[in-house]
Amino acid sequence: MITYLLASAIRLTVAVAVSLCVFRTFWEFLSVALGASAQVLGPRRPGVPDPRIPHVGSEPAHRAYWSHLMWLDARSAVLAAWAGVQHRLTADWLGRVVMRLLRGQQPSTGLRYNHPLRRVLTRVVAPGTALGATSGALLAALVVSLVFVVLGLLLGLVLAAALTGVAVLRVTDRVGHVVRSIRMKCPYPGCYRPFPLAVHRCPGCGRLHRELRPGRYGAVWHVCACGRRLVTTSLAGRDRLTTRCPHCDQLLPAGIGGLRIVHVPLVGGTSSGKTMLMAAAVAGLHSWSGEGRLKVEYASKDDRRDAVELNARLNGTGWALKTQGGHPRAFMLRLAYGRRRRLLYLYDPMGESLRDAAAVREQQYLAHADGIILVTDVLADGQVRRSLPVADAERADAAHPSEQGPLDTYQRLTGELAALTGRRRRLPVATVVTKRDALDRIDSLRVPATGIDGWLVNIGLGALVRGLGHDFGATRFWSVSSFAATGAGALDSEQRRAAEPVLWLLARSGLRVGALLTHTAPPGAESVDVPGPRSGPLRDRSSS
């Protein structure tokens, strides 16, 4: 009899549990789990902070959803689902419904049944109710767990796709820089350092972004703390943003990340005519810009101001002040010829910067040089001066010759340049003989119409010509009167002649401006390419 009653109780308990689980508790707990997850992930009210979004750190941008918040949301959803199921099971079903049944009370209201038979029946179904609620909770938890496993796999695929996209965009951006030979370097003295990525300024709030590239803050764009979207690649227009150097925090020229930089230092002794030659060359570039496909503009307001101040002085006095200060700031121009563009850095250092090897080593911008303009004042050479008669020597003194001879300047430069660049034999050198107006007044030094390298050999500077041919990849010779190319009444033809060394170096960087060199064949300024040691013996090859 006892065995029969026990078996009947078990069958009743199982029947109640199965019925309750199948028809109610499983669906109830599943709904609770999914509802709790949805509530955690659901939209927030406007103006109310979303606790899922982490605070912005040192980088003023929100982390990309896939890199951080996605996993926080997944974790929150899992915890919310488990917490909802646990609370409904323990607090509602086991803690309230089952306990009321065991006490003979109504499960919904808690009122005690008056009839003894009802109280007995409620106590009999209480174990089945507890088992049905627990079974439903476990079954719902199992189903939800499978859902979250599938969700985790999908999130893993999303993460893999995002990381792949980041890698592809980074590689594409990097390959684009390599193909276009874009290597960003600071133009300011005391820095001159290269950097792979500039600091970008948000145009909305002015915050500085140091990691504006495909990464954890976003693949295609970053969302600034102010809510503005900032693109992450050069191809998408990142280079249109205002940038700063990541090392010295100084303002960089616009478009620095999308343009190949051509570094051209003007090397010469004090009073050799570097500054006037640079002013003449810049004027010549602007002269070409007014007619042909060559487009020239100042890279910054500072460059425009410096050019205006220098031109004002040249118009007033006809002479440039001696270059002062320490290391030079690059004078920057943006140039375009056809579809190709360049950012030109022109360096005008003090003549004293080449007084000895130690001073040359401090000129760190030389390490980035893509070509050199060797400013040659032949009147500063001792051998040339000693060969002049008294009357010509007085004319030479009136031209304010440099304190340092061109051969001395060259030797100090070439002695340290290999250590600074490691590629001296590939560098082109534009050798410019300055003060041609003074030389033409000295019969023994009158510049010929052709063969300037041969003329240098004849007046005693053969060692300079031979050294250039031996030590560098290529050299070309010009003779320019910067006095005639600057100031009031400047000659347009002489300005363009002064720009030719710069155009030649730009042409060697891939900017196809060689056609401009063939348009002029200035008398007294014919230029000659001299091949380096791997190109054969020293000889005239071409003229312009």
XYZ file of C-alpha atoms in Angstrom:
544
model
C 0.000 0.000 0.000
C 2.749 2.430 0.906
C 4.625 1.526 -2.251
C 1.535 2.166 -4.321
C 0.942 5.531 -2.716
C 4.591 6.480 -3.205
C 4.510 5.491 -6.860
C 1.283 7.428 -7.366
C 2.832 10.507 -5.732
C 5.851 10.237 -7.983
C 3.690 9.872 -11.087
C 1.614 12.851 -10.042
C 4.719 14.920 -9.359
C 6.214 14.042 -12.733
C 2.952 14.753 -14.537
C 2.604 18.125 -12.862
C 6.250 18.954 -13.532
C 6.114 17.973 -17.206
C 2.847 19.758 -17.835
C 4.007 22.884 -16.049
C 7.391 22.870 -17.806
C 6.016 22.257 -21.308
C 3.039 24.564 -21.188
C 4.254 27.390 -18.999
C 7.575 27.633 -17.168
C 9.873 26.928 -20.119
C 8.265 29.691 -22.196
C 8.060 31.999 -19.228
C 11.741 31.625 -18.357
C 12.756 31.886 -22.019
C 10.778 35.103 -22.300
C 12.327 36.417 -19.094
C 15.866 35.630 -20.310
C 15.414 37.205 -23.743
C 13.545 40.181 -22.289
C 16.316 40.862 -19.768
C 18.930 40.681 -22.528
C 16.914 42.993 -24.760
C 16.430 45.475 -21.941
C 20.179 45.672 -21.366
C 20.875 46.175 -25.087
C 17.849 48.315 -25.765
C 17.918 51.998 -26.722
C 18.463 54.609 -24.046
C 16.416 57.685 -23.441
C 17.828 60.845 -25.071
C 19.962 62.868 -22.682
C 20.520 59.925 -20.337
C 24.137 58.636 -20.261
C 24.531 55.125 -21.593
C 26.529 53.118 -19.029
C 27.614 50.700 -21.769
C 29.748 53.355 -23.491
C 33.192 53.698 -21.865
C 34.516 57.144 -21.030
C 36.808 58.789 -23.560
C 40.454 58.463 -22.510
C 43.622 60.137 -23.722
C 42.510 59.713 -27.341
C 39.389 61.916 -27.771
C 37.465 59.312 -29.723
C 35.016 56.581 -28.852
C 36.217 53.018 -29.198
C 34.725 51.207 -32.164
C 31.720 49.090 -31.232
C 33.348 45.887 -32.433
C 36.575 46.502 -30.509
C 35.135 46.971 -27.023
C 31.445 47.698 -26.527
C 30.320 44.671 -28.514
C 31.877 42.322 -25.984
C 30.594 44.341 -23.034
C 27.107 44.140 -24.492
C 27.402 40.397 -25.029
C 28.596 39.875 -21.467
C 25.848 42.121 -20.095
C 23.231 40.219 -22.096
C 24.415 36.859 -20.749
C 24.539 38.077 -17.165
C 21.144 39.759 -17.461
C 19.572 36.584 -18.888
C 20.980 34.403 -16.107
C 20.041 36.911 -13.444
C 16.475 37.177 -14.775
C 15.992 33.417 -14.851
C 17.534 32.969 -11.392
C 15.419 35.699 -9.840
C 12.172 34.412 -11.387
C 12.945 30.850 -10.260
C 14.092 31.516 -6.705
C 12.024 34.549 -5.774
C 8.775 33.940 -7.653
C 8.374 30.214 -8.157
C 10.324 28.551 -5.339
C 10.204 31.402 -2.853
C 6.571 32.405 -3.348
C 4.436 29.928 -5.359
C 5.872 26.665 -4.004
C 6.020 27.909 -0.414
C 2.365 28.994 -0.578
C 1.364 25.583 -1.950
C 3.215 23.874 0.877
C 1.312 26.002 3.375
C -2.014 25.219 1.714
C -2.454 28.708 0.334
C -3.577 29.976 -2.999
C -0.409 30.431 -5.177
C -1.537 33.700 -6.731
C -3.074 35.533 -3.727
C -1.604 33.745 -0.716
C -5.051 33.247 0.878
C -5.416 30.042 2.863
C -7.874 27.459 1.537
C -10.751 26.745 3.959
C -11.478 23.235 2.747
C -9.039 20.620 4.154
C -9.065 18.619 0.919
C -7.900 21.637 -1.068
C -5.084 22.218 1.379
C -3.996 18.612 0.970
C -4.115 18.804 -2.814
C -2.033 21.988 -2.907
C 0.594 20.315 -0.725
C 0.592 17.280 -3.028
C 1.241 19.335 -6.208
C 3.879 21.535 -4.558
C 6.833 19.144 -5.338
C 5.703 18.846 -8.965
C 5.419 22.596 -9.198
C 8.939 23.036 -7.823
C 10.273 20.397 -10.209
C 8.403 21.895 -13.182
C 9.678 25.382 -12.437
C 13.250 24.173 -12.029
C 13.071 22.057 -15.189
C 11.647 24.949 -17.180
C 14.372 27.254 -15.913
C 17.132 24.785 -16.786
C 15.696 24.052 -20.211
C 15.283 27.762 -20.970
C 18.829 28.401 -19.751
C 20.115 25.668 -22.055
C 18.319 27.134 -25.078
C 19.499 30.654 -24.245
C 23.048 29.349 -23.793
C 22.959 27.826 -27.267
C 21.679 31.143 -28.610
C 24.559 32.965 -26.936
C 27.059 30.440 -28.283
C 25.813 31.127 -31.814
C 25.872 34.856 -31.054
C 29.479 34.540 -29.839
C 30.476 32.834 -33.075
C 28.793 35.572 -35.088
C 30.523 38.248 -33.004
C 33.809 36.465 -33.632
C 33.144 36.667 -37.362
C 32.304 40.354 -37.006
C 35.563 40.927 -35.121
C 37.542 38.987 -37.726
C 35.925 40.982 -40.529
C 36.622 44.261 -38.719
C 40.252 43.365 -38.045
C 40.643 42.275 -41.647
C 39.182 45.570 -42.778
C 41.548 47.469 -40.464
C 44.527 45.527 -41.798
C 43.494 46.038 -45.430
C 42.934 49.771 -44.952
C 46.231 50.190 -43.100
C 48.159 48.251 -45.714
C 46.426 50.141 -48.528
C 47.237 53.461 -46.887
C 50.829 52.412 -46.276
C 51.282 51.057 -49.797
C 49.876 54.303 -51.162
C 52.488 56.235 -49.176
C 55.272 53.934 -50.339
C 54.205 54.078 -53.993
C 54.006 57.872 -53.870
C 57.189 58.070 -51.746
C 55.395 60.001 -49.009
C 57.588 60.257 -45.923
C 56.426 62.843 -43.438
C 59.091 64.868 -41.662
C 58.910 67.908 -39.427
C 60.126 71.168 -41.057
C 60.944 72.940 -37.776
C 64.406 73.493 -36.268
C 65.176 71.435 -33.214
C 62.960 68.641 -34.505
C 63.315 67.641 -38.199
C 62.140 64.201 -37.082
C 60.211 61.778 -39.292
C 56.859 60.431 -38.153
C 54.462 57.833 -39.580
C 51.311 59.651 -38.490
C 50.630 63.303 -37.744
C 48.387 64.600 -34.969
C 45.043 65.596 -36.508
C 42.789 68.342 -35.167
C 39.033 67.850 -35.097
C 37.426 70.702 -37.072
C 34.408 70.572 -34.790
C 35.813 70.871 -31.266
C 39.546 71.323 -31.830
C 40.587 68.186 -29.937
C 43.812 66.531 -31.103
C 43.690 62.936 -32.366
C 47.011 61.095 -32.260
C 45.704 57.767 -33.612
C 43.571 58.816 -36.576
C 44.086 55.660 -38.606
C 42.220 52.367 -38.980
C 42.325 50.674 -35.590
C 40.458 50.117 -32.352
C 38.713 53.482 -32.611
C 37.238 52.624 -35.984
C 38.202 51.256 -39.374
C 36.696 53.764 -41.806
C 36.201 56.698 -39.434
C 36.642 57.699 -35.795
C 33.867 59.344 -33.812
C 35.282 62.292 -31.897
C 34.097 63.017 -28.359
C 32.057 65.862 -29.849
C 30.255 63.398 -32.148
C 31.960 64.403 -35.399
C 33.130 61.658 -37.760
C 36.744 61.854 -38.904
C 37.932 59.661 -41.786
C 40.971 57.507 -41.091
C 42.820 57.197 -44.411
C 44.528 59.517 -46.842
C 42.417 58.206 -49.726
C 39.255 59.191 -47.855
C 40.462 62.757 -47.224
C 42.190 62.608 -43.840
C 44.936 64.919 -45.129
C 42.489 67.802 -45.433
C 42.447 68.102 -41.640
C 44.744 70.469 -39.762
C 47.801 68.580 -38.505
C 50.565 69.004 -35.931
C 53.923 67.333 -35.447
C 53.651 64.512 -32.894
C 57.115 65.370 -31.533
C 57.225 69.170 -31.236
C 53.460 69.888 -31.517
C 53.967 72.634 -34.113
C 51.530 73.256 -36.940
C 52.293 71.329 -40.134
C 51.489 72.407 -43.692
C 48.131 71.362 -45.076
C 48.131 68.115 -47.017
C 51.441 66.864 -45.617
C 50.161 63.299 -45.424
C 49.106 63.195 -49.071
C 52.098 64.826 -50.762
C 55.610 63.622 -51.411
C 58.055 65.927 -49.654
C 61.152 67.032 -51.549
C 63.860 68.328 -49.197
C 66.281 70.751 -50.854
C 68.882 72.516 -48.690
C 70.822 75.443 -50.148
C 74.423 74.962 -49.090
C 76.987 77.735 -49.260
C 79.206 79.956 -47.200
C 78.233 83.218 -45.559
C 77.408 85.931 -48.144
C 77.512 83.428 -50.994
C 74.002 84.496 -52.062
C 71.838 81.647 -50.714
C 68.948 83.774 -49.498
C 68.782 85.903 -52.646
C 69.000 82.779 -54.806
C 66.130 81.191 -52.869
C 64.036 84.354 -53.275
C 64.807 84.402 -56.994
C 63.990 80.710 -57.368
C 60.658 81.108 -55.580
C 59.827 84.100 -57.786
C 60.761 82.051 -60.843
C 58.491 79.195 -59.793
C 55.606 81.634 -59.383
C 56.463 83.071 -62.808
C 56.126 79.624 -64.370
C 52.905 79.106 -62.415
C 51.313 82.084 -64.147
C 51.596 80.545 -67.610
C 51.753 76.775 -67.744
C 50.578 73.670 -65.983
C 52.846 74.288 -63.005
C 50.852 75.431 -59.975
C 52.677 76.950 -56.991
C 51.318 78.152 -53.665
C 52.710 78.851 -50.217
C 52.224 75.941 -47.849
C 51.374 78.104 -44.821
C 50.693 81.658 -43.722
C 54.191 81.813 -42.210
C 55.759 81.009 -45.577
C 53.716 83.701 -47.297
C 54.662 86.225 -44.605
C 58.363 85.362 -44.853
C 58.259 85.692 -48.634
C 56.494 89.079 -48.447
C 58.987 90.409 -45.889
C 61.997 89.220 -47.902
C 60.650 90.656 -51.142
C 59.893 93.963 -49.422
C 63.491 94.230 -48.263
C 64.861 93.266 -51.675
C 62.623 95.866 -53.324
C 63.825 98.483 -50.875
C 67.564 97.842 -50.554
C 68.336 95.227 -53.190
C 70.060 93.019 -50.616
C 68.943 90.316 -48.206
C 69.949 90.344 -44.575
C 72.454 87.787 -43.403
C 70.715 84.591 -42.310
C 70.469 84.641 -38.509
C 69.440 82.213 -35.815
C 70.165 78.547 -35.337
C 68.933 75.761 -37.551
C 66.625 76.893 -40.371
C 62.897 76.370 -40.620
C 62.003 74.899 -43.971
C 60.443 77.351 -46.406
C 57.557 75.337 -47.841
C 55.767 75.443 -51.179
C 53.066 73.212 -52.630
C 53.581 72.470 -56.311
C 51.471 70.620 -58.831
C 52.240 69.745 -62.421
C 49.473 67.863 -64.137
C 48.155 65.317 -61.683
C 51.368 65.046 -59.684
C 51.971 67.139 -56.610
C 54.907 67.836 -54.325
C 55.550 69.600 -51.034
C 58.877 71.415 -51.367
C 61.043 72.090 -48.305
C 63.738 74.689 -48.986
C 66.353 75.116 -46.242
C 68.449 78.291 -46.043
C 70.972 77.680 -43.238
C 73.555 80.101 -41.954
C 76.913 79.926 -43.692
C 78.479 79.291 -40.285
C 76.613 75.981 -40.131
C 79.329 74.551 -42.399
C 82.307 75.974 -40.556
C 83.452 72.523 -39.377
C 82.460 68.854 -39.358
C 80.745 69.082 -35.964
C 78.543 71.949 -37.172
C 77.591 69.997 -40.296
C 76.580 66.969 -38.206
C 74.137 69.175 -36.307
C 72.242 69.961 -39.516
C 69.847 67.041 -39.179
C 67.682 68.185 -42.081
C 70.533 67.103 -44.376
C 69.664 63.505 -43.500
C 66.369 63.926 -45.395
C 67.809 65.728 -48.437
C 66.479 64.610 -51.826
C 68.868 66.935 -53.601
C 71.242 69.771 -52.799
C 71.731 73.205 -54.296
C 75.420 74.010 -53.913
C 75.673 77.802 -53.951
C 79.100 78.583 -55.370
C 80.694 82.001 -54.961
C 83.880 81.652 -57.016
C 85.065 85.081 -55.822
C 85.555 83.547 -52.370
C 88.166 81.052 -53.591
C 91.705 82.067 -52.678
C 93.282 80.780 -55.875
C 90.751 82.658 -57.999
C 91.307 85.868 -56.051
C 95.092 85.631 -56.332
C 94.867 85.321 -60.109
C 93.008 88.645 -60.455
C 94.721 91.944 -61.311
C 94.358 94.793 -58.826
C 91.456 96.491 -60.595
C 89.502 93.236 -60.860
C 90.283 92.422 -57.229
C 88.589 95.681 -56.215
C 85.505 94.737 -58.240
C 85.534 91.335 -56.580
C 85.666 92.960 -53.120
C 82.705 95.140 -54.035
C 80.638 91.960 -54.661
C 80.927 90.990 -50.967
C 82.522 87.577 -51.493
C 81.775 84.776 -49.081
C 84.002 84.208 -46.076
C 84.369 80.558 -47.057
C 85.557 79.258 -50.408
C 83.323 76.924 -52.419
C 85.817 74.065 -52.270
C 86.030 74.316 -48.472
C 82.236 74.353 -48.250
C 81.984 71.318 -50.493
C 84.614 69.321 -48.619
C 83.001 69.928 -45.244
C 79.616 69.019 -46.644
C 80.568 65.846 -48.452
C 82.707 64.621 -45.569
C 79.671 64.332 -43.275
C 76.840 63.846 -45.736
C 77.469 60.140 -46.213
C 77.136 59.560 -42.467
C 73.952 61.639 -42.265
C 72.110 60.200 -45.271
C 73.782 56.889 -46.115
C 72.918 57.550 -49.779
C 75.264 60.326 -50.872
C 76.131 58.659 -54.184
C 72.446 58.733 -55.188
C 71.880 62.401 -54.387
C 71.700 64.942 -57.228
C 73.497 68.258 -56.740
C 72.527 71.445 -58.562
C 75.650 73.596 -58.589
C 74.776 77.269 -59.008
C 77.458 79.894 -59.589
C 76.058 83.102 -58.107
C 76.888 86.786 -58.611
C 77.096 86.435 -62.387
C 76.497 90.174 -62.759
C 79.744 90.834 -60.838
C 81.621 88.114 -62.699
C 80.648 89.586 -66.063
C 82.364 92.826 -65.073
C 85.653 90.950 -64.584
C 87.103 90.039 -67.978
C 89.085 87.049 -66.707
C 86.027 85.579 -64.958
C 83.316 86.318 -67.499
C 80.888 83.384 -67.481
C 80.706 81.624 -70.867
C 77.471 80.791 -72.621
C 78.164 77.054 -72.402
C 80.318 74.638 -70.450
C 80.164 76.103 -66.948
C 81.906 73.028 -65.532
C 84.805 73.555 -67.923
C 84.900 77.242 -66.969
C 85.168 76.255 -63.294
C 88.072 73.959 -64.162
C 89.813 76.740 -66.098
C 89.619 79.262 -63.241
C 91.090 76.789 -60.756
C 88.077 74.935 -59.341
C 88.643 71.663 -61.165
C 88.807 69.797 -57.833
C 85.250 70.920 -57.093
C 83.947 69.696 -60.453
C 85.783 66.376 -60.194
C 84.601 65.875 -56.615
C 80.981 66.465 -57.571
C 81.225 63.971 -60.416
C 82.820 61.375 -58.173
C 80.842 61.748 -54.946
C 77.256 62.281 -56.097
C 74.759 60.589 -58.372
C 74.441 63.522 -60.779
C 75.218 67.194 -60.879
C 74.223 70.035 -63.126
C 75.691 73.521 -63.410
C 74.068 76.946 -63.642
C 75.177 80.526 -63.319
C 72.648 83.030 -62.023
C 72.534 86.714 -61.186
C 70.278 86.789 -58.142
C 70.623 90.578 -58.086
C 68.975 90.762 -61.498
C 66.286 88.270 -60.459
C 65.178 89.976 -57.229
C 64.082 93.396 -56.055
C 62.589 96.232 -58.057
C 62.926 95.742 -61.787
C 63.668 92.006 -61.516
C 63.983 90.252 -64.851
C 61.435 87.512 -65.408
C 63.896 85.533 -67.542
C 66.518 85.621 -64.769
C 63.947 84.539 -62.191
C 63.025 81.527 -64.301
C 66.715 80.791 -64.737
C 67.110 80.847 -60.942
C 64.183 78.419 -60.633
C 65.766 75.885 -62.994
C 67.951 74.176 -60.338
C 64.847 73.613 -58.217
C 62.861 72.370 -61.221
C 65.675 69.980 -62.122
C 65.678 68.492 -58.625
C 61.880 68.262 -58.674
C 62.058 66.479 -62.023
C 64.391 63.910 -60.497
C 61.798 63.298 -57.777
C 59.240 62.303 -60.430
C 57.473 65.633 -60.968
C 57.470 65.872 -64.755
C 58.635 69.460 -65.116
C 61.544 68.625 -67.409
C 59.687 70.295 -70.272
C 60.073 73.635 -68.493
C 63.846 73.214 -68.479
C 63.923 72.811 -72.252
C 61.878 75.959 -72.847
C 64.740 78.253 -71.858
C 68.348 78.250 -72.929
C 69.619 81.285 -71.047
C 72.838 82.836 -72.283
C 75.619 82.608 -69.802
C 73.749 80.062 -67.756
C 73.864 76.868 -69.740
C 73.703 73.867 -67.478
C 75.450 70.556 -67.844
C 74.670 67.147 -66.391
C 77.728 65.485 -64.960
C 77.316 61.725 -64.417
C 78.389 60.088 -61.195
C 81.181 57.539 -60.932
C 78.990 54.712 -62.221
C 77.900 56.578 -65.342
C 81.223 56.932 -67.109
C 83.889 59.595 -67.405
C 83.285 63.253 -66.765
C 81.794 64.939 -69.831
C 79.077 67.330 -70.930
C 75.868 65.458 -71.603
C 73.008 67.902 -72.053
C 72.212 71.546 -71.818
C 69.209 73.706 -71.134
